CSV table of C-alpha atoms in Angstrom, one decimal:
chain,number,residue,atom,x,y,z
A,1,MET,CA,108.8,34.6,116.3
A,2,ALA,CA,109.7,33.5,112.7
A,3,ALA,CA,105.9,33.7,111.7
A,4,ALA,CA,106.2,37.4,113.2
A,5,SER,CA,109.8,38.1,111.4
A,6,SER,CA,108.2,36.8,107.9
A,7,SER,CA,105.5,39.1,108.7
A,8,ASP,CA,107.4,41.9,108.4
A,9,SER,CA,110.2,41.7,106.3
A,10,ASP,CA,105.6,41.0,103.2
A,11,ALA,CA,104.3,43.8,104.7
A,12,CYS,CA,107.8,45.9,104.1
A,13,GLY,CA,108.2,44.2,101.0
A,14,ALA,CA,104.1,46.0,99.8
A,15,GLU,CA,105.7,49.1,101.1
A,16,SER,CA,108.2,49.1,98.8
A,17,ASN,CA,106.9,47.6,96.1
A,18,GLU,CA,104.5,50.9,96.8
A,19,ALA,CA,107.1,53.1,96.7
A,20,ASN,CA,108.2,52.6,93.7
A,21,SER,CA,105.3,52.2,92.2
A,22,LYS,CA,104.8,55.2,88.9
A,23,TRP,CA,100.8,55.1,90.1
A,24,LEU,CA,99.3,55.7,93.3
A,25,ASP,CA,95.7,53.1,94.4
A,26,ALA,CA,94.0,55.9,95.1
A,27,HIS,CA,90.5,53.8,94.5
A,28,TYR,CA,89.2,50.1,93.8
A,29,ASP,CA,85.8,48.3,93.9
A,30,PRO,CA,85.6,44.7,92.5
A,31,MET,CA,81.7,45.0,93.4
A,32,ALA,CA,81.4,48.3,92.1
A,33,ASN,CA,78.4,46.8,88.9
A,34,ILE,CA,80.3,48.8,86.4
A,35,HIS,CA,80.0,46.9,82.6
A,36,THR,CA,81.8,48.8,80.1
A,37,PHE,CA,83.7,48.9,77.6
A,38,SER,CA,86.6,52.1,76.2
A,39,ALA,CA,84.3,54.0,73.9
A,40,CYS,CA,81.3,54.4,77.1
A,41,LEU,CA,83.9,55.9,79.6
A,42,ALA,CA,84.6,59.5,79.2
A,43,LEU,CA,85.7,62.1,81.3
A,44,ALA,CA,83.5,65.9,82.1
A,45,ASP,CA,83.6,69.1,84.1
A,46,LEU,CA,79.7,68.4,83.9
A,47,HIS,CA,78.7,71.4,85.6
A,48,GLY,CA,81.3,73.9,85.2
A,49,ASP,CA,82.5,73.7,89.0
A,50,GLY,CA,86.3,73.0,88.0
A,51,GLU,CA,86.3,69.0,89.1
A,52,TYR,CA,85.0,66.4,86.4
A,53,LYS,CA,83.3,63.7,86.6
A,54,LEU,CA,83.1,60.0,85.5
A,55,VAL,CA,80.4,59.1,82.7
A,56,VAL,CA,79.5,55.5,81.8
A,57,GLY,CA,77.5,53.9,79.7
A,58,ASP,CA,77.2,50.8,81.8
A,59,LEU,CA,76.1,47.8,79.1
A,60,GLY,CA,73.5,46.4,81.5
A,61,PRO,CA,74.9,42.5,82.5
A,62,GLY,CA,72.5,39.8,82.6
A,63,GLY,CA,69.4,41.3,80.7
A,64,GLN,CA,69.4,44.2,82.3
A,65,GLN,CA,68.6,47.3,81.2
A,66,PRO,CA,71.8,49.4,80.1
A,67,ARG,CA,72.2,52.6,81.9
A,68,LEU,CA,74.4,56.5,81.9
A,69,LYS,CA,76.1,56.8,84.9
A,70,VAL,CA,77.9,59.1,86.6
A,71,LEU,CA,80.6,58.9,89.4
A,72,LYS,CA,82.0,61.8,91.7
A,73,GLY,CA,84.6,60.3,93.2
A,74,PRO,CA,84.8,56.4,93.5
A,75,LEU,CA,81.0,57.1,94.8
A,76,VAL,CA,77.5,57.0,91.7
A,77,MET,CA,76.8,60.7,91.6
A,78,THR,CA,73.6,60.5,89.4
A,79,GLU,CA,71.9,57.4,87.3
A,80,SER,CA,69.4,56.8,84.4
A,81,PRO,CA,68.4,54.3,82.2
A,82,LEU,CA,69.3,54.3,78.5
A,83,PRO,CA,67.0,53.4,75.5
A,84,ALA,CA,69.7,51.3,74.2
A,85,LEU,CA,72.5,49.3,74.3
A,86,PRO,CA,75.9,52.2,73.9
A,87,ALA,CA,78.0,51.5,70.8
A,88,ALA,CA,80.6,54.9,72.7
A,89,ALA,CA,80.3,58.2,74.3
A,90,ALA,CA,82.8,61.5,73.9
A,91,THR,CA,81.4,65.3,75.3
A,92,PHE,CA,81.7,68.2,73.7
A,93,LEU,CA,81.1,72.2,74.3
A,94,MET,CA,77.5,73.0,71.9
A,95,GLU,CA,78.0,76.8,72.4
A,96,GLN,CA,79.8,79.5,73.7
A,97,HIS,CA,77.0,80.9,75.7
A,98,GLU,CA,77.1,80.8,79.9
A,99,PRO,CA,78.0,78.6,81.4
A,100,ARG,CA,80.3,76.2,79.6
A,101,THR,CA,79.5,73.3,81.0
A,102,PRO,CA,79.7,70.7,78.3
A,103,ALA,CA,77.6,68.0,76.7
A,104,LEU,CA,76.6,64.1,76.5
A,105,ALA,CA,77.0,62.4,73.3
A,106,LEU,CA,76.3,58.7,73.9
A,107,ALA,CA,75.8,56.7,70.1
A,108,SER,CA,73.8,53.9,70.2
A,109,GLY,CA,72.7,51.1,66.4
A,110,PRO,CA,71.7,54.3,64.1
A,111,CYS,CA,70.7,57.0,66.9
A,112,VAL,CA,72.9,60.0,69.1
A,113,TYR,CA,71.8,60.2,72.2
A,114,VAL,CA,72.8,64.1,73.2
A,115,TYR,CA,72.4,65.3,77.1
A,116,LYS,CA,72.8,68.6,78.5
A,117,ASN,CA,73.0,69.0,82.4
A,118,LEU,CA,72.9,65.1,82.2
A,119,ARG,CA,68.0,65.1,81.1
A,120,PRO,CA,67.3,64.2,77.6
A,121,TYR,CA,68.8,66.8,74.9
A,122,PHE,CA,67.8,66.0,71.4
A,123,LYS,CA,68.5,62.8,69.2
A,124,PHE,CA,70.0,62.3,66.2
A,125,SER,CA,69.2,59.3,63.5
A,126,LEU,CA,71.1,59.2,60.5
A,127,PRO,CA,69.8,58.5,56.9
A,128,GLN,CA,68.1,55.6,55.3
A,129,LEU,CA,70.0,53.8,53.3
A,130,PRO,CA,69.1,52.4,49.9
A,131,PRO,CA,67.3,49.2,49.5
A,132,ASN,CA,69.7,46.8,47.5
A,133,PRO,CA,67.3,46.9,44.4
A,134,LEU,CA,66.7,42.5,44.1
A,135,GLU,CA,65.5,42.2,48.2
A,136,GLN,CA,62.8,44.9,46.9
A,137,ASP,CA,61.9,42.7,43.6
A,138,LEU,CA,61.6,39.6,45.9
A,139,TRP,CA,59.3,41.1,48.6
A,140,ASN,CA,57.7,42.9,45.8
A,141,GLN,CA,55.9,39.9,44.6
A,142,ALA,CA,55.4,38.9,47.9
A,143,LYS,CA,53.3,41.1,47.9
A,144,GLU,CA,51.4,39.8,44.9
A,145,ASP,CA,51.7,36.4,45.5
A,146,ARG,CA,53.9,35.9,43.4
A,147,ILE,CA,55.9,33.3,45.2
A,148,ASP,CA,56.0,31.4,48.6
A,149,PRO,CA,57.9,31.4,51.9
A,150,LEU,CA,59.9,29.3,50.9
A,151,THR,CA,61.4,30.1,47.3
A,152,LEU,CA,61.6,33.3,49.8
A,153,LYS,CA,63.6,32.8,51.7
A,154,GLU,CA,66.5,30.9,49.1
A,155,MET,CA,66.7,34.4,47.5
A,156,LEU,CA,66.5,35.9,50.6
A,157,GLU,CA,70.5,33.7,51.8
A,158,SER,CA,71.2,34.2,48.4
A,159,ILE,CA,71.8,38.3,48.5
A,160,ARG,CA,72.9,37.8,51.5
A,161,GLU,CA,76.1,35.2,50.1
A,162,THR,CA,77.2,37.7,47.3
A,163,ALA,CA,75.9,41.2,47.7
A,164,GLU,CA,77.5,43.4,48.8
A,165,GLU,CA,75.5,45.5,50.9
A,166,PRO,CA,73.9,44.8,53.5
A,167,LEU,CA,70.1,43.1,54.4
A,168,SER,CA,67.3,44.9,55.7
A,169,ILE,CA,66.0,44.5,58.9
A,170,GLN,CA,62.8,43.0,58.4
A,171,SER,CA,64.6,40.2,55.4
A,172,LEU,CA,67.5,39.5,58.4
A,173,ARG,CA,64.9,39.3,61.6
A,174,PHE,CA,62.8,36.7,58.1
A,175,LEU,CA,65.4,34.0,58.2
A,176,GLN,CA,66.6,33.7,62.0
A,177,LEU,CA,62.5,31.9,61.5
A,178,GLU,CA,60.6,28.8,61.7
A,179,LEU,CA,60.0,27.1,58.6
A,180,SER,CA,56.4,27.3,60.6
A,181,GLU,CA,56.7,31.4,61.3
A,182,MET,CA,57.8,32.9,57.9
A,183,GLU,CA,54.4,32.8,56.1
A,184,ALA,CA,52.6,35.1,58.8
A,185,PHE,CA,55.4,37.0,59.2
A,186,VAL,CA,54.9,37.1,55.1
A,187,ASN,CA,51.6,38.3,55.2
A,188,GLN,CA,52.1,41.0,58.2
A,189,HIS,CA,55.3,42.8,56.5
A,190,LYS,CA,54.3,42.7,53.3
A,191,SER,CA,53.6,46.0,52.3
A,192,ASN,CA,55.9,47.6,54.0
A,193,SER,CA,57.7,49.7,52.3
A,194,ILE,CA,61.3,48.0,52.1
A,195,LYS,CA,64.0,50.2,55.4
A,196,ARG,CA,68.0,49.6,54.5
A,197,GLN,CA,69.8,51.7,58.6
A,198,THR,CA,73.6,51.7,58.8
A,199,VAL,CA,74.7,52.2,62.5
A,200,ILE,CA,77.5,54.4,63.9
A,201,THR,CA,80.8,51.7,65.5
A,202,THR,CA,83.2,54.7,66.5
A,203,MET,CA,82.5,58.9,67.6
A,204,THR,CA,84.5,61.1,68.0
A,205,THR,CA,84.8,65.2,68.6
A,206,LEU,CA,86.5,67.5,66.4
A,207,LYS,CA,87.0,71.6,67.3
A,208,LYS,CA,84.3,73.7,64.9
A,209,ASN,CA,86.8,77.0,64.3
A,210,LEU,CA,89.3,77.2,66.7
A,211,ALA,CA,91.6,74.9,68.8
A,212,ASP,CA,91.2,76.4,71.3
A,213,GLU,CA,90.6,73.4,74.3
A,214,ASP,CA,86.6,74.8,75.0
A,215,ALA,CA,85.6,76.0,71.6
A,216,VAL,CA,82.9,74.9,70.2
A,217,SER,CA,83.2,71.1,68.7
A,218,CYS,CA,81.3,68.7,66.0
A,219,LEU,CA,80.4,65.1,66.4
A,220,VAL,CA,82.6,62.5,64.2
A,221,LEU,CA,80.8,59.6,63.5
A,222,GLY,CA,82.3,57.0,61.8
A,223,THR,CA,79.1,53.8,60.6
A,224,GLU,CA,79.2,50.6,59.6
A,225,ASN,CA,79.0,50.9,55.9
A,226,LYS,CA,82.6,53.1,56.3
A,227,GLU,CA,81.4,56.6,55.9
A,228,LEU,CA,82.3,59.2,58.1
A,229,LEU,CA,79.8,61.4,59.6
A,230,VAL,CA,80.7,65.4,60.9
A,231,LEU,CA,77.4,67.0,62.5
A,232,ASP,CA,76.8,70.3,63.2
A,233,PRO,CA,77.0,71.8,67.3
A,234,GLU,CA,74.2,73.4,66.8
A,235,ALA,CA,71.6,72.2,64.5
A,236,PHE,CA,72.4,68.8,64.3
A,237,THR,CA,72.7,68.2,60.7
A,238,ILE,CA,75.7,66.7,59.0
A,239,LEU,CA,78.2,69.8,57.4
A,240,ALA,CA,79.9,66.8,55.9
A,241,LYS,CA,80.9,62.9,55.0
A,242,ASP,CA,84.6,61.8,54.4
A,243,ALA,CA,86.3,58.4,53.6
A,244,VAL,CA,89.4,58.9,52.6
A,245,THR,CA,89.8,57.6,49.0
A,246,SER,CA,94.4,58.5,49.0
A,247,LEU,CA,97.3,58.2,50.9
A,248,CYS,CA,101.2,59.4,50.8
A,249,PHE,CA,103.8,58.9,53.3
A,250,GLY,CA,107.4,61.0,52.8
A,251,ARG,CA,108.6,64.2,53.6
A,252,TYR,CA,106.5,67.3,53.1
A,253,GLY,CA,108.5,71.2,53.9
A,254,ARG,CA,110.3,70.5,56.6
A,255,GLU,CA,109.7,67.3,58.5
A,256,ASP,CA,110.7,64.0,57.3
A,257,ASN,CA,108.0,62.3,58.2
A,258,THR,CA,104.8,62.9,57.1
A,259,LEU,CA,101.4,61.6,56.3
A,260,ILE,CA,98.5,62.9,54.8
A,261,MET,CA,95.5,61.6,53.4
A,262,THR,CA,92.4,63.3,51.1
A,263,THR,CA,88.9,62.0,51.6
A,264,ARG,CA,86.2,61.6,48.9
A,265,GLY,CA,84.6,64.9,50.2
A,266,GLY,CA,87.8,67.1,49.0
A,267,GLY,CA,89.1,67.1,52.5
A,268,LEU,CA,93.1,67.3,52.7
A,269,ILE,CA,94.6,65.2,56.7
A,270,ILE,CA,98.3,65.9,57.4
A,271,LYS,CA,99.6,63.8,59.6
A,272,ILE,CA,103.3,64.5,61.8
A,273,LEU,CA,105.0,61.9,62.3
A,274,LYS,CA,106.0,62.9,66.5
A,275,ARG,CA,109.9,62.7,66.5
A,276,THR,CA,110.2,60.3,69.9
A,277,ALA,CA,107.8,58.0,68.4
A,278,VAL,CA,110.0,54.6,68.9
A,279,PHE,CA,109.1,51.0,67.4
A,280,VAL,CA,109.9,47.5,68.1
A,281,GLU,CA,111.1,45.8,65.2
A,282,GLY,CA,108.9,42.3,64.5
A,283,GLY,CA,110.2,39.0,64.7
A,284,SER,CA,109.5,38.8,60.5
A,285,GLU,CA,113.0,37.5,58.7
A,286,VAL,CA,113.5,39.9,55.8
A,287,GLY,CA,114.7,38.5,52.0
A,288,PRO,CA,113.8,34.9,50.7
A,289,PRO,CA,112.8,31.9,52.6
A,290,PRO,CA,115.9,29.8,54.3
A,291,ALA,CA,114.7,26.7,51.4
A,292,GLN,CA,115.2,28.9,48.2
A,293,ALA,CA,118.8,28.4,49.3
A,294,MET,CA,119.1,24.4,49.1
A,295,LYS,CA,119.7,22.1,46.0
A,296,LEU,CA,116.8,19.8,45.0
A,297,ASN,CA,117.2,15.9,45.0
A,298,VAL,CA,117.9,15.7,40.9
A,299,PRO,CA,117.8,11.5,40.0
A,300,ARG,CA,120.2,11.3,37.3
A,301,LYS,CA,119.3,11.0,33.8
A,302,THR,CA,119.0,7.4,32.0
A,303,ARG,CA,119.1,6.1,28.4
A,304,LEU,CA,115.0,6.1,27.9
A,305,TYR,CA,115.5,10.0,29.7
A,306,VAL,CA,118.7,10.2,26.4
A,307,ASP,CA,117.0,9.1,23.5
A,308,GLN,CA,114.0,10.2,24.4
A,309,THR,CA,115.4,13.8,24.3
A,310,LEU,CA,117.7,13.3,21.6
A,311,ARG,CA,113.9,11.4,19.3
A,312,GLU,CA,112.3,15.0,19.7
A,313,ARG,CA,115.0,17.1,19.1
A,314,GLU,CA,115.8,15.0,15.2
A,315,ALA,CA,111.6,15.0,14.5
A,316,GLY,CA,110.6,18.1,16.6
A,317,THR,CA,108.6,19.9,13.3
A,318,ALA,CA,107.2,16.1,12.6
A,319,MET,CA,105.3,15.2,15.8
A,320,HIS,CA,104.2,19.5,16.0
A,321,ARG,CA,102.2,18.9,13.1
A,322,ALA,CA,101.0,15.6,14.5
A,323,PHE,CA,100.2,16.4,16.9
A,324,GLN,CA,99.0,19.9,15.5
A,325,THR,CA,96.1,18.3,13.5
A,326,ASP,CA,94.9,16.3,15.9
A,327,LEU,CA,94.0,19.1,17.7
A,328,TYR,CA,92.3,20.9,14.5
A,329,LEU,CA,90.5,17.3,14.7
A,330,LEU,CA,88.9,17.3,17.8
A,331,ARG,CA,88.4,21.0,18.2
A,332,LEU,CA,86.4,20.5,13.9
A,333,ARG,CA,84.5,17.3,15.7
A,334,ALA,CA,83.1,19.0,18.6
A,335,ALA,CA,82.0,21.9,16.8
A,336,ARG,CA,79.7,20.2,14.6
A,337,ALA,CA,79.2,18.1,17.2
A,338,TYR,CA,77.4,22.1,18.9
A,339,LEU,CA,76.4,23.0,16.1
A,340,GLN,CA,73.7,19.8,15.8
A,341,ALA,CA,72.8,19.8,19.6
A,342,LEU,CA,72.2,23.9,18.9
A,343,GLU,CA,69.5,23.0,15.5
A,344,SER,CA,68.1,20.0,18.3
A,345,SER,CA,67.7,21.5,21.4
A,346,LEU,CA,70.0,18.6,22.9
A,347,SER,CA,71.7,20.9,24.6
A,348,PRO,CA,71.8,20.6,28.4
A,349,LEU,CA,73.1,23.9,28.8
A,350,SER,CA,70.9,27.2,27.6
A,351,THR,CA,72.2,29.3,24.6
A,352,THR,CA,70.6,33.0,25.3
A,353,ALA,CA,72.7,35.5,28.6
A,354,ARG,CA,68.6,36.1,29.4
A,355,GLU,CA,67.7,32.2,30.9
A,356,PRO,CA,71.5,30.6,31.8
A,357,LEU,CA,70.3,27.4,33.2
A,358,LYS,CA,71.5,24.5,32.9
A,359,LEU,CA,70.3,20.7,33.0
A,360,HIS,CA,70.6,17.4,33.7
A,361,ALA,CA,69.0,13.7,34.6
A,362,VAL,CA,68.7,11.0,36.6
A,363,VAL,CA,66.8,7.7,35.9
A,364,GLN,CA,66.0,5.7,39.4
A,365,GLY,CA,64.8,2.3,39.8
A,366,LEU,CA,63.8,-1.6,39.1
A,367,GLY,CA,61.0,-2.1,36.6
A,368,PRO,CA,58.1,-1.0,35.9
A,369,THR,CA,58.5,1.7,38.0
A,370,PHE,CA,60.9,4.2,37.5
A,371,LYS,CA,62.0,8.3,39.5
A,372,LEU,CA,62.8,10.3,37.2
A,373,THR,CA,64.7,14.1,37.9
A,374,LEU,CA,65.6,16.5,36.7
A,375,HIS,CA,68.0,18.5,38.7
A,376,LEU,CA,67.8,22.1,37.1
A,377,GLN,CA,69.8,25.4,38.4
A,378,ASN,CA,69.3,29.1,37.7
A,379,THR,CA,73.5,29.9,36.4
A,380,SER,CA,73.8,33.4,36.5
A,381,THR,CA,75.1,35.3,39.8
A,382,THR,CA,72.2,37.9,39.9
A,383,ARG,CA,69.2,37.5,38.0
A,384,PRO,CA,66.7,34.5,39.3
A,385,VAL,CA,64.2,32.9,36.1
A,386,LEU,CA,60.7,32.7,37.1
A,387,GLY,CA,57.9,31.8,34.0
A,388,LEU,CA,59.4,28.6,33.1
A,389,LEU,CA,57.5,24.6,31.9
A,390,VAL,CA,58.2,21.5,32.0
A,391,CYS,CA,57.3,19.5,29.1
A,392,PHE,CA,57.8,15.3,28.2
A,393,LEU,CA,57.5,13.9,25.0
A,394,TYR,CA,57.8,9.7,25.0
A,395,ASN,CA,56.0,7.0,23.4
A,396,GLU,CA,53.2,6.7,25.0
A,397,ALA,CA,52.5,2.4,24.0
A,398,LEU,CA,55.9,2.1,25.7
A,399,TYR,CA,55.5,4.1,29.1
A,400,SER,CA,53.1,6.3,31.5
A,401,LEU,CA,53.8,9.4,33.2
A,402,PRO,CA,51.7,11.2,36.0
A,403,ARG,CA,52.2,14.2,34.5
A,404,ALA,CA,54.0,15.0,31.3
A,405,PHE,CA,54.3,18.9,31.3
A,406,PHE,CA,54.1,21.2,34.7
A,407,LYS,CA,55.3,24.2,35.8
A,408,VAL,CA,59.1,25.8,37.6
A,409,PRO,CA,59.1,27.7,40.6
A,410,LEU,CA,61.1,30.5,40.6
A,411,LEU,CA,64.8,29.5,40.2
A,412,VAL,CA,67.2,31.2,42.9
A,413,PRO,CA,70.7,31.8,41.2
A,414,GLY,CA,72.6,29.5,41.9
A,415,LEU,CA,70.5,27.4,43.8
A,416,ASN,CA,70.0,23.0,42.2
A,417,TYR,CA,66.6,22.0,42.1
A,418,PRO,CA,65.4,18.3,42.5
A,419,LEU,CA,62.0,18.5,40.6
A,420,GLU,CA,61.1,14.6,40.9
A,421,THR,CA,57.8,12.4,38.8
A,422,PHE,CA,57.9,8.8,38.3
A,423,VAL,CA,57.3,7.0,34.7
A,424,GLU,CA,56.0,3.8,35.2
A,425,SER,CA,57.2,0.8,31.6
A,426,LEU,CA,53.7,-0.7,30.2
A,427,SER,CA,56.1,-2.8,28.6
A,428,ASN,CA,56.0,-6.5,28.8
A,429,LYS,CA,58.7,-7.5,27.0
A,430,GLY,CA,61.5,-5.4,28.0
A,431,ILE,CA,61.6,-2.3,26.3
A,432,SER,CA,63.1,0.4,26.3
A,433,ASP,CA,63.0,3.8,24.4
A,434,ILE,CA,64.2,7.4,24.7
A,435,ILE,CA,62.5,10.4,26.8
A,436,LYS,CA,62.9,13.4,25.6
A,437,VAL,CA,62.4,16.4,28.5
A,438,LEU,CA,62.4,19.8,27.1
A,439,VAL,CA,62.5,23.2,29.2
A,440,LEU,CA,60.6,26.3,27.7
A,441,ARG,CA,59.4,29.4,28.4
A,442,GLU,CA,56.1,30.4,29.7
A,443,GLY,CA,54.4,31.2,25.6
A,444,GLN,CA,57.5,30.2,23.5
A,445,SER,CA,57.4,27.0,21.8
A,446,ALA,CA,60.7,27.0,20.8
A,447,PRO,CA,62.8,24.9,23.6
A,448,LEU,CA,65.2,26.7,25.8
A,449,LEU,CA,67.6,24.1,26.9
A,450,SER,CA,66.1,20.2,27.0
A,451,ALA,CA,67.4,16.4,27.6
A,452,HIS,CA,67.2,12.7,26.0
A,453,VAL,CA,66.7,10.5,28.7
A,454,ASN,CA,67.7,6.4,27.9
A,455,MET,CA,65.3,4.6,29.9
A,456,PRO,CA,66.3,1.1,31.3
A,457,GLY,CA,65.1,-1.9,30.3
A,458,SER,CA,63.3,-4.4,32.1
A,459,GLU,CA,63.8,-7.4,31.3
A,460,GLY,CA,64.5,-9.7,33.9
A,461,LEU,CA,61.0,-8.3,34.9
A,462,ALA,CA,59.5,-9.1,31.7
A,463,ALA,CA,61.1,-13.2,32.2
A,464,ALA,CA,59.3,-13.1,35.6
C-alpha cells in the first residue's frame, strides 16, 4: 500500500509540473541522429502549402558526409548529401513569380549553395583576396630554386606570426608537412599561383525593396576577414561590401536610446533600444578599489636619512653640476668609441637600414682544435636578407681553418642563425692571436659588420 501511494504521488507531481509549464512536450527522440548548431537550422514553408518544415544542415559526425535534412513533424522527409561542412543556413524569396516558394541557402567555406525545390540551383563563391607580397616573393624564389624548403618553412612561419594578413592555403599545408615531405610538395606546387581565400562565418537575409513578410530578400554574408557582403537574389552579384566605421549613441528624434552606425560603403544603420528591455546589473564594483583607502606603513625617518637630506639641500647645485660633468664625459667617450668602431668596421651591429644585422661569436674547446660559432641575426621585422658572405682574416702561421670564406643562407627576420667552423692551433708554444670575422655583401669590398675573436691559448697542451 505504501509503494502504491508513493507511485500515485509521483504521477500526480509530474502531472502538476506539466500543467504549470509554459511548454508542451510535442516530441522527444534522443536517437534522432541530428548533429548541428543554431546557425544551420531554419524554418520555412518550402512547398507553399502553409506547412513549415525544419531545414537542418547536418555536420555528419564520425567522419560521415554532411547532409541536408528536411523534417516534417518528427520524421525526416528528404535527405541529400552536402559537398562540404555547412556554416549557416537561411531561407529567402528570390523572385515574385508564383508559386511563392522560398529558396534555401547553405554557406560552407567560401561558397554559398542555393537550392530550389530542394534541388541544387546555384553556387556562389567569394572573390579571392590579394596574396601577401612577401609570401608571393618567397614562392617565386622557390620556383627559381634560390631557397631550400627548410628556409622557406622558416620564413613562412615568421610571416604567419608577424603579418596581419593570413597565409594562403598552399603555404598553410606546406607548414604542416614533415621535413621529408617538403621537397616533393615544393616541386609539385612551386609553379602554382598563390591564392588566398576567406570563408563565410555567418549568414542572414535582408529585405531588398519592401518590408513585407513575403518580399524578395537579399543574402547577407559575414566573412572571416571582417567584411559584410550583400548579394543580389537574382544575379547573385555583390551589391554592397560594408564594414561599420563609426558608432553614436544617444537621443535621436523622440527616442532616448538610439544607436547610429555608419558603414565603410556610406551606409547608415539606426537601431532603437526597446523600452521594455531589461539589463541585469553586473557584480563588478564601481569606483576606486578598497585598497586605495588603506594607509601605508611608512617607516620613521632615521638620523642618516635626515643628514643626507640636509646635505642635498645645501650642496644640491654642486652635486648636480658634478653629475652633469660625469654624464657628458661618459657620452663623449661612448661617441668616440662608437666612431672608432665604425671607422675600423669593428661594430657587431650594421649601421645601414638595408641590412639590419647583428653578429656575435662564441669559442669552445681546450685546444689545439677549437669550435668557433658565429651567431648572425637579421633584426628587420619584415625584410629577409640574401647574398651575404663571411670571411675570416687570421695569422696562417698560428691557425688553420677548413674554410676561410663561405656564403650565408637567406636570413629570415628575427631568427638566430648559428654558423659553425673549426679552428686548429698550429703553435706548440701556447701563443694566441685575434681572428677577424667580416660579413660582406656579394660584389662589395667594404664589410657590413665585423667582430674580433680573441682566441684562447693552449699553454697546458704545449707544456704537456
